[in-house]
Short mmCIF file of N, CA and C in Angstrom, two decimals:
data_model
loop_
_atom_site.label_atom_id
_atom_site.label_comp_id
_atom_site.label_asym_id
_atom_site.label_seq_id
_atom_site.Cartn_x
_atom_site.Cartn_y
_atom_site.Cartn_z
N MET N 2 -39.55 26.54 -23.60
CA MET N 2 -41.01 26.33 -23.87
C MET N 2 -41.35 26.26 -22.53
N PRO N 3 -42.37 26.94 -22.02
CA PRO N 3 -43.23 26.54 -20.65
C PRO N 3 -43.61 25.21 -20.38
N GLY N 4 -43.04 24.92 -19.10
CA GLY N 4 -43.28 23.39 -18.73
C GLY N 4 -42.84 22.08 -19.16
N ILE N 5 -41.96 22.17 -20.06
CA ILE N 5 -40.78 21.45 -20.37
C ILE N 5 -39.38 21.69 -19.87
N HIS N 6 -39.25 20.79 -19.09
CA HIS N 6 -37.67 20.79 -18.13
C HIS N 6 -36.63 19.77 -18.92
N VAL N 7 -35.61 19.96 -19.80
CA VAL N 7 -34.75 19.17 -20.34
C VAL N 7 -33.83 18.50 -19.29
N ASP N 8 -33.65 19.78 -18.52
CA ASP N 8 -32.41 19.11 -17.72
C ASP N 8 -32.86 18.30 -16.30
N VAL N 9 -34.37 18.02 -16.74
CA VAL N 9 -34.59 16.93 -15.90
C VAL N 9 -34.80 15.38 -16.14
N GLU N 10 -34.33 14.38 -15.60
CA GLU N 10 -33.77 13.26 -16.58
C GLU N 10 -35.49 12.39 -16.01
N PRO N 11 -35.54 11.57 -17.54
CA PRO N 11 -36.63 10.92 -17.26
C PRO N 11 -36.70 10.25 -15.99
N TRP N 12 -38.42 9.77 -15.79
CA TRP N 12 -38.58 8.98 -14.52
C TRP N 12 -37.74 7.61 -14.87
N SER N 13 -37.65 6.96 -15.88
CA SER N 13 -37.24 5.84 -16.65
C SER N 13 -35.86 5.57 -15.96
N HIS N 14 -35.66 6.46 -15.83
CA HIS N 14 -34.24 6.46 -15.23
C HIS N 14 -33.66 5.58 -14.40
N GLU N 15 -34.77 5.75 -13.48
CA GLU N 15 -34.80 5.22 -11.87
C GLU N 15 -35.25 3.53 -11.76
N ARG N 16 -35.85 3.28 -13.01
CA ARG N 16 -36.35 1.76 -13.06
C ARG N 16 -35.48 0.68 -13.09
N GLN N 17 -36.15 -0.53 -12.53
CA GLN N 17 -35.29 -1.47 -12.10
C GLN N 17 -36.04 -2.78 -12.35
N GLU N 18 -35.14 -3.57 -12.72
CA GLU N 18 -35.78 -4.81 -12.66
C GLU N 18 -35.70 -5.52 -11.19
N LEU N 19 -36.90 -6.51 -11.05
CA LEU N 19 -36.88 -7.11 -9.36
C LEU N 19 -36.32 -8.58 -9.85
N ARG N 20 -35.65 -9.08 -9.57
CA ARG N 20 -35.14 -10.50 -9.70
C ARG N 20 -36.06 -11.17 -8.86
N ASN N 21 -36.34 -11.27 -7.99
CA ASN N 21 -37.28 -11.80 -7.60
C ASN N 21 -38.71 -11.97 -7.59
N ALA N 22 -39.15 -11.14 -8.66
CA ALA N 22 -40.43 -11.12 -9.07
C ALA N 22 -40.81 -12.24 -9.87
N ARG N 23 -41.99 -12.84 -9.68
CA ARG N 23 -42.42 -14.08 -10.55
C ARG N 23 -43.79 -13.75 -11.45
N PRO N 24 -43.76 -14.18 -12.32
CA PRO N 24 -45.05 -14.05 -13.27
C PRO N 24 -46.36 -14.27 -12.38
N VAL N 25 -47.26 -13.44 -13.33
CA VAL N 25 -48.66 -13.53 -12.72
C VAL N 25 -49.52 -14.62 -12.94
N PRO N 26 -49.92 -15.26 -11.89
CA PRO N 26 -50.36 -16.56 -12.09
C PRO N 26 -51.51 -17.04 -12.73
N ARG N 27 -52.24 -18.07 -13.26
CA ARG N 27 -53.28 -18.19 -14.01
C ARG N 27 -54.44 -17.63 -13.21
N PHE N 28 -54.26 -18.13 -11.71
CA PHE N 28 -55.52 -18.15 -10.85
C PHE N 28 -55.09 -17.72 -9.71
N PHE N 29 -55.74 -17.03 -8.74
CA PHE N 29 -55.25 -16.61 -7.49
C PHE N 29 -56.60 -16.02 -6.95
N THR N 30 -56.46 -15.85 -5.59
CA THR N 30 -57.55 -15.25 -4.49
C THR N 30 -57.34 -13.71 -3.93
N PRO N 31 -58.23 -13.13 -4.54
CA PRO N 31 -58.12 -11.97 -3.96
C PRO N 31 -58.24 -11.66 -2.50
N CYS N 32 -57.77 -10.27 -1.79
CA CYS N 32 -58.17 -10.22 -0.23
C CYS N 32 -59.62 -9.79 -0.51
N ARG N 33 -60.18 -10.03 0.43
CA ARG N 33 -61.74 -9.79 0.70
C ARG N 33 -61.93 -8.63 1.58
N TYR N 34 -62.89 -7.85 1.37
CA TYR N 34 -63.52 -6.23 1.80
C TYR N 34 -64.71 -7.18 2.29
N PRO N 35 -64.62 -6.08 3.75
CA PRO N 35 -63.79 -4.56 4.11
C PRO N 35 -62.89 -4.61 4.95
N ALA N 36 -62.55 -6.29 5.08
CA ALA N 36 -61.19 -6.41 5.67
C ALA N 36 -59.51 -6.05 5.06
N GLY N 37 -59.68 -5.77 4.07
CA GLY N 37 -58.56 -5.05 2.95
C GLY N 37 -57.78 -6.00 3.14
N PRO N 38 -56.59 -5.37 2.13
CA PRO N 38 -55.20 -5.82 2.38
C PRO N 38 -54.55 -6.10 3.66
N ILE N 39 -53.56 -7.23 3.55
CA ILE N 39 -52.73 -7.81 4.68
C ILE N 39 -51.40 -6.94 4.83
N PRO N 40 -51.17 -6.02 5.72
CA PRO N 40 -49.71 -5.65 5.86
C PRO N 40 -48.64 -6.76 6.28
N VAL N 41 -47.61 -6.59 5.45
CA VAL N 41 -46.60 -7.57 5.25
C VAL N 41 -45.50 -6.77 5.04
N VAL N 42 -44.08 -7.36 5.57
CA VAL N 42 -42.86 -7.12 5.21
C VAL N 42 -42.18 -7.99 3.98
N VAL N 43 -41.57 -7.35 2.89
CA VAL N 43 -41.44 -8.09 1.92
C VAL N 43 -39.67 -7.90 1.57
N ARG N 44 -39.33 -9.14 1.10
CA ARG N 44 -37.84 -9.04 0.75
C ARG N 44 -37.55 -8.80 -0.71
N LEU N 45 -37.32 -7.58 -1.23
CA LEU N 45 -36.95 -7.50 -2.65
C LEU N 45 -35.39 -7.47 -3.01
N VAL N 46 -35.55 -7.85 -4.32
CA VAL N 46 -34.02 -8.15 -4.88
C VAL N 46 -34.13 -7.38 -6.23
N TRP N 47 -33.28 -6.01 -6.29
CA TRP N 47 -33.51 -4.97 -7.47
C TRP N 47 -31.69 -5.67 -8.01
N GLU N 48 -32.18 -5.66 -9.40
CA GLU N 48 -31.07 -5.70 -10.78
C GLU N 48 -29.70 -5.03 -10.04
N ARG N 49 -29.66 -3.67 -9.50
CA ARG N 49 -28.34 -3.18 -9.45
C ARG N 49 -28.46 -2.30 -7.90
N ASP N 50 -29.97 -2.18 -7.15
CA ASP N 50 -29.71 -1.80 -5.62
C ASP N 50 -29.50 -3.23 -4.96
N GLY N 51 -30.03 -3.99 -5.11
CA GLY N 51 -29.63 -5.35 -4.48
C GLY N 51 -30.66 -5.71 -3.34
N VAL N 52 -30.48 -6.32 -2.19
CA VAL N 52 -31.58 -6.63 -1.46
C VAL N 52 -31.73 -5.38 -0.67
N GLU N 53 -33.37 -5.33 -0.40
CA GLU N 53 -34.13 -4.69 0.37
C GLU N 53 -35.29 -5.29 1.10
N VAL N 54 -35.60 -4.56 2.27
CA VAL N 54 -36.55 -4.96 3.07
C VAL N 54 -37.71 -4.08 2.96
N VAL N 55 -38.84 -4.23 2.91
CA VAL N 55 -39.66 -3.17 2.75
C VAL N 55 -41.19 -3.36 2.91
N ARG N 56 -41.80 -2.46 3.93
CA ARG N 56 -43.30 -2.95 3.93
C ARG N 56 -44.52 -2.95 2.93
N GLY N 57 -45.26 -3.65 2.78
CA GLY N 57 -46.18 -3.66 1.61
C GLY N 57 -47.13 -4.00 2.41
N ARG N 58 -48.37 -4.27 1.12
CA ARG N 58 -49.84 -4.84 1.52
C ARG N 58 -50.26 -6.31 0.83
N ALA N 59 -50.83 -7.16 1.13
CA ALA N 59 -50.75 -8.45 0.27
C ALA N 59 -52.12 -8.14 -0.49
N THR N 60 -52.51 -8.01 -1.47
CA THR N 60 -53.77 -7.83 -1.77
C THR N 60 -54.15 -9.32 -2.69
N ALA N 61 -53.37 -10.14 -3.11
CA ALA N 61 -53.77 -11.42 -3.98
C ALA N 61 -52.79 -12.38 -3.52
N TRP N 62 -53.49 -13.68 -3.60
CA TRP N 62 -52.23 -14.96 -3.32
C TRP N 62 -52.88 -15.97 -4.08
N THR N 63 -51.74 -17.29 -3.86
CA THR N 63 -51.92 -18.29 -4.67
C THR N 63 -51.38 -19.35 -3.31
N ARG N 64 -51.10 -20.87 -3.73
CA ARG N 64 -50.45 -21.81 -2.28
C ARG N 64 -48.97 -21.01 -2.46
N GLN N 65 -48.30 -20.70 -3.70
CA GLN N 65 -47.03 -20.46 -3.72
C GLN N 65 -46.48 -19.06 -3.87
N LEU N 66 -47.54 -17.97 -4.29
CA LEU N 66 -47.04 -17.05 -4.11
C LEU N 66 -48.01 -15.79 -3.49
N VAL N 67 -47.81 -14.26 -3.55
CA VAL N 67 -48.31 -13.34 -3.35
C VAL N 67 -48.26 -12.25 -3.93
N LEU N 68 -49.51 -11.39 -4.23
CA LEU N 68 -49.04 -10.24 -4.85
C LEU N 68 -49.20 -9.24 -3.58
N VAL N 69 -48.21 -8.51 -3.82
CA VAL N 69 -47.83 -7.49 -2.62
C VAL N 69 -47.97 -5.83 -3.71
N GLU N 70 -48.68 -5.43 -3.00
CA GLU N 70 -48.84 -3.77 -3.63
C GLU N 70 -47.32 -3.06 -2.88
N VAL N 71 -46.48 -2.44 -3.56
CA VAL N 71 -45.18 -1.73 -3.33
C VAL N 71 -45.40 -0.51 -4.14
N VAL N 72 -45.61 0.32 -3.85
CA VAL N 72 -45.41 1.76 -4.50
C VAL N 72 -43.68 2.30 -4.34
N ASP N 73 -43.09 2.33 -5.60
CA ASP N 73 -41.55 2.38 -5.87
C ASP N 73 -41.38 2.97 -7.01
N ALA N 74 -40.64 4.10 -7.11
CA ALA N 74 -40.32 4.64 -8.43
C ALA N 74 -39.62 3.69 -9.37
N ARG N 75 -38.65 2.61 -8.76
CA ARG N 75 -38.13 1.74 -9.64
C ARG N 75 -39.00 1.03 -10.41
N LEU N 76 -40.18 0.72 -10.03
CA LEU N 76 -41.42 -0.24 -10.33
C LEU N 76 -42.06 0.67 -11.44
N MET N 77 -42.30 -0.14 -12.49
CA MET N 77 -43.53 0.22 -13.80
C MET N 77 -45.17 0.37 -13.20
N VAL N 78 -45.10 -1.14 -12.21
CA VAL N 78 -46.45 -1.10 -11.51
C VAL N 78 -46.32 -1.00 -10.05
N ASN N 79 -47.66 -1.04 -9.20
CA ASN N 79 -47.78 -0.93 -8.01
C ASN N 79 -47.67 -1.93 -7.28
N GLY N 80 -47.67 -3.05 -7.68
CA GLY N 80 -47.46 -4.44 -7.20
C GLY N 80 -46.73 -5.45 -8.13
N VAL N 81 -46.37 -6.57 -6.98
CA VAL N 81 -45.17 -7.49 -8.00
C VAL N 81 -45.75 -8.92 -7.11
N TRP N 82 -45.57 -9.96 -7.91
CA TRP N 82 -45.91 -11.23 -7.19
C TRP N 82 -44.37 -11.52 -6.67
N LEU N 83 -44.49 -12.14 -5.60
CA LEU N 83 -43.22 -12.65 -4.94
C LEU N 83 -43.81 -14.13 -4.19
N ALA N 84 -42.24 -14.75 -4.48
CA ALA N 84 -42.79 -15.99 -3.37
C ALA N 84 -42.98 -15.81 -1.81
N LEU N 85 -43.67 -17.02 -1.28
CA LEU N 85 -44.03 -17.24 -0.07
C LEU N 85 -42.85 -16.70 0.68
N ALA N 86 -41.55 -17.13 0.52
CA ALA N 86 -40.47 -17.27 1.14
C ALA N 86 -39.93 -15.54 1.11
N ASP N 87 -40.37 -15.15 0.52
CA ASP N 87 -40.00 -13.44 0.33
C ASP N 87 -41.21 -12.49 1.13
N VAL N 88 -42.08 -13.38 1.68
CA VAL N 88 -43.05 -12.21 2.13
C VAL N 88 -43.53 -12.79 3.71
N ARG N 89 -43.52 -12.50 4.43
CA ARG N 89 -44.00 -12.36 5.88
C ARG N 89 -44.99 -11.42 6.34
N ARG N 90 -46.22 -11.69 7.35
CA ARG N 90 -47.12 -10.82 7.92
C ARG N 90 -46.26 -9.72 8.63
N GLN N 91 -46.89 -8.79 8.66
CA GLN N 91 -46.80 -7.83 9.77
C GLN N 91 -47.25 -7.74 10.98
N ALA N 92 -45.79 -7.90 11.91
CA ALA N 92 -46.30 -8.26 13.56
C ALA N 92 -47.26 -7.28 13.86
N SER N 93 -48.12 -7.69 14.50
CA SER N 93 -49.12 -6.79 15.21
C SER N 93 -48.42 -5.52 15.98
N THR N 94 -47.32 -5.82 16.54
CA THR N 94 -46.66 -4.65 17.22
C THR N 94 -45.93 -3.50 16.55
N GLU N 95 -45.67 -3.79 14.94
CA GLU N 95 -45.35 -3.03 14.56
C GLU N 95 -46.52 -1.90 13.77
N SER N 96 -46.15 -0.55 13.61
CA SER N 96 -46.57 0.62 13.01
C SER N 96 -47.54 0.12 11.91
N SER N 97 -48.93 0.09 11.69
CA SER N 97 -49.82 -0.26 10.44
C SER N 97 -50.02 1.41 9.83
N SER N 98 -49.73 2.00 10.46
CA SER N 98 -49.68 3.60 9.87
C SER N 98 -49.19 3.57 8.40
N SER N 99 -48.02 3.18 8.07
CA SER N 99 -46.87 3.27 6.93
C SER N 99 -47.02 2.10 6.25
N THR N 100 -48.01 1.40 5.89
CA THR N 100 -47.82 -0.10 5.19
C THR N 100 -47.76 0.01 3.73
N SER N 101 -47.83 1.00 3.30
CA SER N 101 -47.75 0.86 1.65
C SER N 101 -46.32 0.81 1.04
N SER N 102 -45.65 1.58 1.87
CA SER N 102 -44.02 1.10 1.56
C SER N 102 -43.22 2.29 2.71
N ALA N 103 -42.03 1.63 2.67
CA ALA N 103 -40.71 2.18 3.96
C ALA N 103 -39.64 1.47 3.71
N SER N 104 -38.72 2.03 3.33
CA SER N 104 -37.20 1.69 3.22
C SER N 104 -36.93 1.33 4.53
N THR N 105 -35.78 0.46 4.49
CA THR N 105 -35.23 0.23 5.86
C THR N 105 -33.78 0.82 5.32
#
């Protein structure tokens, strides 16, 4: 049948749980516009792939958590709440042109 490729694995094959993801908090502060999201570097702990450090964008936060936009096929969503210890602001000398997601 045209348009159906049975030899291609479903997208969900790649999905993994993030071990260091936190539940969505009840209250949070969204980033203010027009300044927009804050470039950050985050530590992700995947259930099968282990630890990975990637670039992302902080879009909301609490005193203990940060919502980071991370676009990755292994996630069902494009954002994840992480503890402050797993997030740091991207240094001003680092390139800000690819802040959405870059694997190291």
